[in-house]
Short mmCIF file of C-alpha atoms and ligand atoms in Angstrom, two decimals:
data_model
loop_
_atom_site.label_atom_id
_atom_site.label_comp_id
_atom_site.label_asym_id
_atom_site.label_seq_id
_atom_site.Cartn_x
_atom_site.Cartn_y
_atom_site.Cartn_z
CA MET L 149 -38.83 21.82 11.37
CA ASP L 150 -37.38 25.31 10.94
CA ARG L 151 -33.82 24.44 10.28
CA LEU L 152 -31.83 21.40 9.22
CA ILE L 153 -28.14 21.16 9.99
CA TYR L 154 -26.95 17.89 8.54
CA LEU L 155 -23.73 16.74 10.18
CA ASP L 156 -24.01 13.02 9.49
CA ASN L 157 -22.24 12.80 6.15
CA ALA L 158 -20.35 9.65 7.16
CA ALA L 159 -23.73 7.88 7.32
CA THR L 160 -24.90 9.10 3.94
CA THR L 161 -24.83 12.16 1.71
CA PRO L 162 -27.43 13.78 -0.52
CA VAL L 163 -27.31 13.05 -4.25
CA LYS L 164 -25.97 16.18 -5.93
CA LYS L 165 -28.32 17.92 -8.32
CA VAL L 166 -25.95 17.51 -11.29
CA VAL L 167 -25.56 13.83 -10.42
CA LEU L 168 -29.32 13.35 -10.38
CA GLU L 169 -29.69 15.18 -13.69
CA GLU L 170 -27.10 12.91 -15.24
CA MET L 171 -29.05 9.85 -14.04
CA LEU L 172 -32.56 10.87 -15.09
CA PRO L 173 -32.43 9.95 -18.82
CA TYR L 174 -31.59 6.34 -17.89
CA PHE L 175 -34.77 6.02 -15.86
CA GLY L 176 -36.64 7.42 -18.87
CA GLU L 177 -36.04 7.42 -22.59
CA ALA L 178 -32.63 5.69 -22.48
CA TYR L 179 -33.95 2.62 -20.69
CA ALA L 180 -32.31 -0.07 -22.86
CA ASN L 181 -30.47 -3.01 -21.34
CA PRO L 182 -26.78 -2.31 -22.04
CA SER L 183 -26.22 -6.02 -22.77
CA ALA L 184 -28.43 -5.78 -25.88
CA LEU L 185 -26.86 -5.60 -29.32
CA TYR L 186 -29.21 -3.18 -31.12
CA ARG L 187 -28.20 0.44 -31.62
CA PHE L 188 -30.85 1.66 -29.15
CA ALA L 189 -28.78 0.11 -26.34
CA GLY L 190 -25.70 2.03 -27.42
CA GLU L 191 -26.47 5.08 -25.31
CA ALA L 192 -26.75 3.00 -22.13
CA THR L 193 -23.59 1.05 -22.98
CA ASP L 194 -21.64 4.26 -23.60
CA ALA L 195 -22.91 5.75 -20.35
CA VAL L 196 -21.74 2.71 -18.37
CA ASP L 197 -18.34 2.81 -20.09
CA LYS L 198 -17.96 6.47 -19.22
CA ALA L 199 -18.91 5.82 -15.58
CA ARG L 200 -16.34 3.01 -15.40
CA ASP L 201 -13.66 5.41 -16.66
CA GLN L 202 -14.70 8.00 -14.08
CA ALA L 203 -14.75 5.48 -11.21
CA ALA L 204 -11.31 4.17 -12.20
CA ALA L 205 -9.68 7.58 -12.67
CA LEU L 206 -10.28 8.55 -9.04
CA ILE L 207 -7.95 5.78 -7.80
CA GLY L 208 -5.54 5.38 -10.70
CA ALA L 209 -7.11 2.07 -11.79
CA LYS L 210 -7.81 0.73 -15.26
CA PRO L 211 -11.48 0.81 -16.25
CA GLU L 212 -11.53 -2.97 -16.76
CA GLU L 213 -10.52 -3.42 -13.11
CA ILE L 214 -13.74 -1.74 -11.88
CA TYR L 215 -16.79 -3.91 -11.10
CA PHE L 216 -20.08 -2.20 -10.28
CA THR L 217 -21.90 -3.60 -7.25
CA GLY L 218 -24.90 -2.85 -5.07
CA GLY L 219 -22.87 -0.87 -2.52
CA GLY L 220 -20.01 -0.95 -0.05
CA SER L 221 -21.33 -3.88 1.95
CA GLU L 222 -21.64 -6.06 -1.14
CA SER L 223 -18.13 -5.12 -2.27
CA ASP L 224 -16.66 -6.01 1.14
CA ASN L 225 -18.53 -9.32 1.20
CA TRP L 226 -17.48 -10.17 -2.33
CA ALA L 227 -13.80 -9.31 -1.86
CA ILE L 228 -13.37 -11.24 1.37
CA LYS L 229 -15.56 -14.29 0.72
CA ALA L 230 -14.36 -14.75 -2.85
CA ALA L 231 -10.70 -14.32 -1.90
CA ALA L 232 -11.15 -16.85 0.89
CA GLN L 233 -12.65 -19.32 -1.54
CA ALA L 234 -10.17 -18.71 -4.36
CA TYR L 235 -7.08 -19.01 -2.17
CA ALA L 236 -8.28 -21.66 0.33
CA SER L 237 -5.92 -24.22 -1.18
CA LYS L 238 -2.99 -21.96 -0.23
CA GLY L 239 -4.20 -21.35 3.32
CA LYS L 240 -7.11 -20.39 5.52
CA HIS L 241 -5.75 -17.46 7.50
CA ILE L 242 -7.07 -13.90 7.16
CA ILE L 243 -5.83 -10.73 8.87
CA THR L 244 -8.08 -7.76 9.53
CA SER L 245 -8.42 -5.14 12.28
CA ARG L 246 -10.72 -4.64 15.23
CA VAL L 247 -11.96 -1.27 13.94
CA GLU L 248 -13.37 -2.41 10.58
CA HIS L 249 -16.93 -1.74 9.47
CA HIS L 250 -19.37 -4.54 10.26
CA ALA L 251 -19.52 -5.43 6.57
CA VAL L 252 -15.95 -6.68 7.00
CA LEU L 253 -16.11 -7.90 10.61
CA HIS L 254 -19.29 -9.92 10.21
CA THR L 255 -18.02 -11.40 6.93
CA CYS L 256 -14.86 -12.52 8.74
CA GLU L 257 -16.93 -14.01 11.58
CA TYR L 258 -18.97 -15.89 9.00
CA LEU L 259 -15.79 -17.29 7.44
CA GLN L 260 -14.54 -18.39 10.87
CA LYS L 261 -17.63 -20.58 11.07
CA GLN L 262 -16.60 -22.03 7.69
CA GLY L 263 -13.20 -23.07 9.04
CA PHE L 264 -11.10 -19.98 8.33
CA GLU L 265 -8.88 -18.46 10.99
CA VAL L 266 -8.96 -14.69 11.45
CA THR L 267 -6.48 -12.46 13.27
CA TYR L 268 -8.01 -9.17 14.43
CA LEU L 269 -5.23 -6.60 14.75
CA GLY L 270 -5.52 -4.25 17.69
CA VAL L 271 -5.09 -0.51 17.26
CA ASP L 272 -3.34 2.24 19.21
CA GLU L 273 -5.19 4.98 21.12
CA ASP L 274 -5.68 6.88 17.84
CA GLY L 275 -7.16 3.84 16.10
CA ARG L 276 -4.14 3.05 13.94
CA VAL L 277 -3.03 -0.53 13.30
CA SER L 278 0.56 -1.34 14.20
CA LEU L 279 2.70 -2.30 11.23
CA GLU L 280 4.90 -4.43 13.51
CA GLU L 281 1.88 -6.34 14.74
CA LEU L 282 0.74 -6.81 11.15
CA LYS L 283 4.14 -8.17 10.06
CA ALA L 284 4.22 -10.53 13.02
CA ALA L 285 0.72 -11.80 12.23
CA ILE L 286 1.56 -12.91 8.68
CA ARG L 287 2.00 -16.70 8.39
CA PRO L 288 2.70 -19.03 5.48
CA ASP L 289 -1.04 -19.81 5.29
CA THR L 290 -2.16 -16.12 5.31
CA ILE L 291 -4.17 -15.44 2.15
CA LEU L 292 -5.70 -12.03 2.74
CA ILE L 293 -5.13 -8.78 4.64
CA SER L 294 -8.19 -6.54 4.85
CA VAL L 295 -7.65 -3.18 6.55
CA MET L 296 -9.85 -0.15 5.96
CA ALA L 297 -8.43 3.03 4.43
CA ALA L 298 -10.21 5.37 6.85
CA ASN L 299 -12.47 4.70 9.79
CA ASN L 300 -16.14 5.63 9.50
CA GLU L 301 -16.53 6.44 13.19
CA ILE L 302 -13.40 8.19 14.40
CA GLY L 303 -12.03 9.24 11.01
CA THR L 304 -8.55 7.79 11.50
CA VAL L 305 -6.70 7.24 8.24
CA GLN L 306 -4.64 4.03 8.20
CA PRO L 307 -1.10 3.81 6.80
CA VAL L 308 -2.50 2.10 3.70
CA GLU L 309 0.60 2.52 1.58
CA LYS L 310 2.79 0.84 4.19
CA ILE L 311 0.25 -1.94 4.75
CA GLY L 312 0.13 -2.51 0.99
CA LYS L 313 3.92 -2.74 0.85
CA ILE L 314 4.02 -5.30 3.67
CA ALA L 315 1.30 -7.37 1.99
CA ARG L 316 3.03 -7.20 -1.38
CA ASP L 317 6.43 -8.19 0.07
CA ALA L 318 4.80 -11.16 1.81
CA GLY L 319 2.90 -12.19 -1.31
CA VAL L 320 -0.46 -11.76 0.43
CA LEU L 321 -3.53 -10.22 -1.18
CA PHE L 322 -4.50 -6.79 0.21
CA HIS L 323 -8.09 -5.57 0.29
CA THR L 324 -9.08 -2.17 1.66
CA ASP L 325 -12.53 -0.93 2.56
CA ALA L 326 -12.12 2.59 1.18
CA VAL L 327 -15.77 3.59 1.50
CA GLN L 328 -14.92 6.64 3.65
CA ALA L 329 -11.73 7.47 1.77
CA TYR L 330 -12.78 7.21 -1.88
CA GLY L 331 -13.34 10.74 -3.17
CA HIS L 332 -12.42 12.28 0.18
CA ILE L 333 -8.66 11.73 0.46
CA PRO L 334 -6.14 10.71 -2.22
CA VAL L 335 -6.10 6.94 -2.87
CA HIS L 336 -3.98 5.33 -5.59
CA VAL L 337 -4.17 1.57 -6.11
CA ASP L 338 -0.69 1.23 -7.63
CA GLU L 339 1.19 3.56 -5.31
CA MET L 340 -0.49 1.87 -2.34
CA ASN L 341 -0.19 -1.72 -3.60
CA ILE L 342 -3.92 -2.27 -3.23
CA ASP L 343 -5.26 -5.49 -4.82
CA MET L 344 -8.94 -4.96 -4.05
CA LEU L 345 -10.81 -1.85 -2.96
CA SER L 346 -14.42 -1.27 -1.94
CA ALA L 347 -16.22 2.04 -2.40
CA SER L 348 -19.84 3.17 -2.12
CA GLY L 349 -21.79 5.76 -4.11
CA HIS L 350 -23.90 7.24 -1.35
CA LYS L 351 -20.90 8.31 0.73
CA LEU L 352 -19.79 10.72 -1.99
CA ASN L 353 -22.99 12.41 -3.14
CA GLY L 354 -23.96 9.55 -5.42
CA PRO L 355 -26.99 7.26 -5.24
CA LYS L 356 -27.60 4.67 -2.52
CA GLY L 357 -27.31 1.02 -3.49
CA THR L 358 -24.36 1.61 -5.81
CA GLY L 359 -20.74 0.69 -5.29
CA ILE L 360 -17.61 -0.65 -6.85
CA LEU L 361 -15.12 -3.36 -6.18
CA TYR L 362 -11.75 -2.68 -7.74
CA ILE L 363 -9.99 -5.98 -8.52
CA ARG L 364 -6.40 -5.73 -9.72
CA LYS L 365 -5.80 -7.49 -13.02
CA GLY L 366 -4.47 -10.98 -12.32
CA VAL L 367 -6.19 -11.48 -8.96
CA LYS L 368 -8.14 -14.69 -9.36
CA ILE L 369 -11.41 -13.67 -7.73
CA ARG L 370 -14.50 -15.40 -9.11
CA SER L 371 -18.09 -14.32 -9.36
CA PHE L 372 -20.06 -13.63 -6.21
CA ILE L 373 -23.45 -13.25 -7.89
CA HIS L 374 -23.98 -16.03 -10.45
CA GLY L 375 -26.10 -15.59 -13.54
CA GLY L 376 -25.53 -13.64 -16.73
CA ALA L 377 -22.22 -12.61 -18.21
CA GLN L 378 -22.29 -8.96 -17.04
CA GLU L 379 -19.19 -7.32 -15.58
CA ARG L 380 -16.74 -9.66 -17.32
CA ARG L 381 -18.67 -12.67 -15.92
CA ARG L 382 -17.78 -11.65 -12.40
CA ARG L 383 -20.97 -9.97 -11.22
CA ALA L 384 -24.19 -11.13 -12.80
CA GLY L 385 -27.37 -9.10 -13.05
CA THR L 386 -28.74 -6.47 -15.40
CA LEU L 387 -26.73 -3.35 -14.78
CA ASN L 388 -28.24 -0.59 -12.66
CA VAL L 389 -27.58 1.94 -15.41
CA PRO L 390 -28.91 5.09 -13.68
CA GLY L 391 -27.10 4.12 -10.49
CA ILE L 392 -23.86 3.43 -12.30
CA VAL L 393 -24.10 6.72 -14.20
CA GLY L 394 -24.71 8.52 -10.90
CA PHE L 395 -21.73 6.78 -9.29
CA GLY L 396 -19.49 7.79 -12.19
CA LYS L 397 -20.60 11.41 -12.14
CA ALA L 398 -20.13 11.61 -8.37
CA ALA L 399 -16.63 10.13 -8.73
CA GLN L 400 -15.74 12.62 -11.45
CA LEU L 401 -16.91 15.59 -9.37
CA ALA L 402 -15.14 14.24 -6.31
CA ARG L 403 -11.90 13.96 -8.28
CA GLU L 404 -12.14 17.50 -9.62
CA THR L 405 -12.86 19.07 -6.23
CA LEU L 406 -10.98 16.77 -3.84
CA ALA L 407 -8.08 19.04 -2.87
CA GLN L 408 -10.04 22.25 -2.37
CA ARG L 409 -12.93 20.46 -0.64
CA ALA L 410 -10.60 18.67 1.77
CA ALA L 411 -8.79 21.91 2.62
CA ALA L 412 -12.02 23.80 3.31
CA GLN L 413 -13.50 20.99 5.40
CA GLU L 414 -10.32 20.56 7.39
CA LYS L 415 -10.41 24.22 8.34
CA LEU L 416 -14.00 23.98 9.60
CA ARG L 417 -13.35 20.63 11.27
CA ASP L 418 -10.41 22.11 13.16
CA HIS L 419 -12.52 25.09 14.21
CA LEU L 420 -15.15 22.68 15.52
CA ILE L 421 -12.58 20.59 17.38
CA ARG L 422 -10.79 23.62 18.83
CA ARG L 423 -13.96 25.27 20.12
CA THR L 424 -15.43 22.05 21.52
CA LEU L 425 -12.32 21.05 23.44
CA ALA L 426 -11.75 24.59 24.70
CA GLU L 427 -15.31 25.38 25.76
CA ILE L 428 -16.81 22.08 26.92
CA PRO L 429 -15.22 20.58 30.04
CA TYR L 430 -14.35 16.86 30.21
CA ALA L 431 -14.49 16.45 26.45
CA ARG L 432 -12.02 14.39 24.46
CA LEU L 433 -11.38 14.00 20.76
CA ASN L 434 -11.45 10.42 19.50
CA GLY L 435 -9.19 9.39 16.65
CA SER L 436 -5.96 10.82 15.34
CA ARG L 437 -5.40 14.56 15.48
CA THR L 438 -3.31 14.46 12.30
CA ASP L 439 -4.14 11.34 10.23
CA ARG L 440 -7.80 12.12 10.05
CA LEU L 441 -10.55 12.40 7.45
CA PRO L 442 -11.05 16.09 6.59
CA ASN L 443 -14.73 16.06 7.52
CA ASN L 444 -14.75 13.98 10.72
CA ALA L 445 -14.94 15.06 14.35
CA ASN L 446 -15.72 12.52 17.07
CA PHE L 447 -15.89 13.40 20.76
CA CYS L 448 -16.62 11.79 24.07
CA PHE L 449 -18.22 13.83 26.82
CA ARG L 450 -17.94 12.33 30.29
CA PHE L 451 -21.13 11.75 32.32
CA ILE L 452 -23.26 11.96 29.19
CA GLU L 453 -25.27 9.35 27.29
CA GLY L 454 -24.80 9.69 23.53
CA GLU L 455 -28.48 9.05 22.87
CA SER L 456 -29.69 11.85 25.16
CA MET L 457 -27.42 14.28 23.33
CA LEU L 458 -28.73 13.14 19.94
CA ILE L 459 -32.36 13.61 20.97
CA LEU L 460 -31.76 17.16 22.20
CA LEU L 461 -29.72 18.04 19.10
CA ASP L 462 -32.48 16.59 16.93
CA GLN L 463 -35.00 18.93 18.55
CA LEU L 464 -32.92 21.77 17.10
CA GLY L 465 -32.78 20.17 13.67
CA ILE L 466 -29.18 19.05 14.10
CA CYS L 467 -28.45 15.60 12.66
CA ALA L 468 -25.49 13.85 14.29
CA SER L 469 -24.66 10.34 15.32
CA SER L 470 -23.36 8.39 18.26
CA GLY L 471 -21.45 5.31 17.24
CA SER L 472 -22.19 4.27 13.67
CA ALA L 473 -25.64 4.22 12.09
CA CYS L 474 -25.59 0.45 12.34
CA THR L 475 -24.93 0.46 16.07
CA SER L 476 -27.15 3.40 17.00
CA GLY L 477 -30.18 1.99 18.71
CA ALA L 478 -28.10 -0.81 20.19
CA LEU L 479 -27.03 -0.55 23.80
CA ASP L 480 -23.49 -1.77 23.23
CA PRO L 481 -20.99 1.03 22.82
CA SER L 482 -19.10 1.24 19.55
CA HIS L 483 -16.56 -1.54 18.94
CA VAL L 484 -14.23 1.12 17.55
CA LEU L 485 -14.24 3.21 20.75
CA LEU L 486 -13.68 0.08 22.83
CA ALA L 487 -10.81 -0.94 20.51
CA ILE L 488 -9.01 2.39 21.12
CA GLY L 489 -9.16 1.60 24.82
CA LEU L 490 -12.04 3.72 26.10
CA PRO L 491 -13.95 2.30 29.06
CA HIS L 492 -17.65 1.51 28.45
CA GLU L 493 -18.97 4.45 30.46
CA ILE L 494 -16.96 6.96 28.43
CA ALA L 495 -17.58 5.26 25.08
CA HIS L 496 -21.32 5.66 25.74
CA GLY L 497 -21.04 9.44 25.60
CA SER L 498 -19.72 9.74 22.07
CA LEU L 499 -20.81 12.14 19.37
CA ARG L 500 -19.78 12.02 15.71
CA LEU L 501 -20.17 15.13 13.57
CA THR L 502 -19.27 14.73 9.90
CA LEU L 503 -19.28 17.80 7.66
CA SER L 504 -20.07 18.30 4.00
CA GLU L 505 -18.73 20.85 1.55
CA ASP L 506 -21.88 22.88 2.21
CA THR L 507 -21.33 23.11 5.96
CA THR L 508 -20.74 26.71 7.07
CA GLU L 509 -18.82 28.23 9.95
CA GLU L 510 -22.05 29.78 11.16
CA GLU L 511 -23.60 26.29 11.41
CA ILE L 512 -20.59 24.96 13.32
CA ASP L 513 -20.72 27.88 15.75
CA TYR L 514 -24.44 27.38 16.28
CA VAL L 515 -23.90 23.65 16.95
CA VAL L 516 -21.11 24.27 19.46
CA ASP L 517 -23.16 26.95 21.24
CA GLU L 518 -26.13 24.62 21.54
CA LEU L 519 -24.01 21.61 22.44
CA LYS L 520 -22.53 23.54 25.36
CA LYS L 521 -25.99 24.19 26.73
CA ILE L 522 -27.17 20.62 26.12
CA ILE L 523 -24.20 19.10 27.90
CA ALA L 524 -24.49 21.47 30.84
CA ARG L 525 -28.19 20.61 31.11
CA LEU L 526 -27.61 16.84 30.95
CA ARG L 527 -24.80 17.03 33.52
CA ASP L 528 -27.06 19.00 35.85
CA MET L 529 -29.36 16.00 35.89
CA SER L 530 -26.59 13.43 36.32
CA PRO L 531 -26.01 11.96 39.80
CA LEU L 532 -22.63 10.69 38.58
CA TYR L 533 -21.55 14.18 37.65
CA GLU L 534 -22.83 15.54 40.97
CA ASP L 535 -20.73 12.95 42.86
CA PHE L 536 -17.72 13.72 40.69
CA ILE L 537 -17.95 17.46 41.37
CA LYS L 538 -18.44 16.91 45.12
CA ASN L 539 -15.33 14.77 45.26
CA GLN L 540 -13.21 17.28 43.40
C1 PLP R 163 -21.01 2.98 4.77
C2 PLP R 163 -19.87 2.05 4.87
C3 PLP R 163 -19.94 0.74 4.36
C4 PLP R 163 -21.19 0.18 3.75
O1 PLP R 163 -21.50 0.76 2.52
P1 PLP R 163 -23.00 0.64 1.95
O2 PLP R 163 -22.91 1.19 0.58
O3 PLP R 163 -23.86 1.44 2.86
O4 PLP R 163 -23.34 -0.82 1.95
C5 PLP R 163 -18.82 -0.06 4.46
N1 PLP R 163 -17.68 0.40 5.01
C6 PLP R 163 -17.57 1.64 5.50
C7 PLP R 163 -16.27 2.10 6.09
C8 PLP R 163 -18.66 2.50 5.47
O5 PLP R 163 -18.56 3.73 5.97
#
């Protein structure tokens, strides 16, 4: 392949070189188990402590409120299942939204089979939950509200602060899946009244298979993985020291560069959106124009199959996605696009492009130029498009 243009940063990101370098000693000479008491383990213990500080600082948390996990999916599962169990004596009602990641949705479906009741909040055409609907859904037996901070497909940022306030006023626990938000937009657990927060290392230039669950002090969540006494007896298992160190370093870098990175990406994102909507007919932008992740663009092109577009883009070395990585390959259109009210035939023609801080304007222009040709070519072969044009 001559050229690689990677525009799938919502699916995963590369580990930064400095992050990798920070991790390497803990695969090698500093291999001690941080639970050990001898001095040789001190270096690993210190490294984990430092990473916990770094992970906490990004969201205004205390280090002792950070629990390292095996990734975003584990954190979501832990938060929701453990909250359900811990608060079941108070009630068995959970509120979430229809646009959550499957790590949340499938966990909720699992709990429904265990006798819990789940309300799935609808969203408006931009993918935002309604605060009125949320307030109306809260009942005396509601024990948990889980609404994501930002959507992984259409990039819509939820009114997290307002949701947190509503949850706090009602005395209900609030969990947010912040995997797409953590390190990308400002998130503060106190200002936003967040009780639990999930984040993942590989979505912010850290290693795959690493994550955190933030648990506010006082929330009575128990262990999800039983075994040793690691992570304040709440998450057993020998610590993944290199992974944790990588997570911490990635969080530190993300914190230092957040504002300038977001501004630069927003500029390129808007250039991409402007050109695409102006130059490609029958295109629409999915998700909010304003409350949107800085690096996300998601379009639907009428009369086009998402998969055909991806294959032709791939032949040019352009990595993009249609729906989320988990649903690509499935024939069902994205649950998020259906939730914002798109009909099946339009939801099928979606394309998500997610930028990184290394994405250049030249790359964006190349992608739009090629996309124009690809879409024209695919429409030329489409009987539906032919009928549509005839009937114009
Ligand atoms: C990627 C992602 C997850 C899953 O995180 P993993 O670390 O891959 O398990 C959960 N929620 C959202 C919003 C995501 O984008």
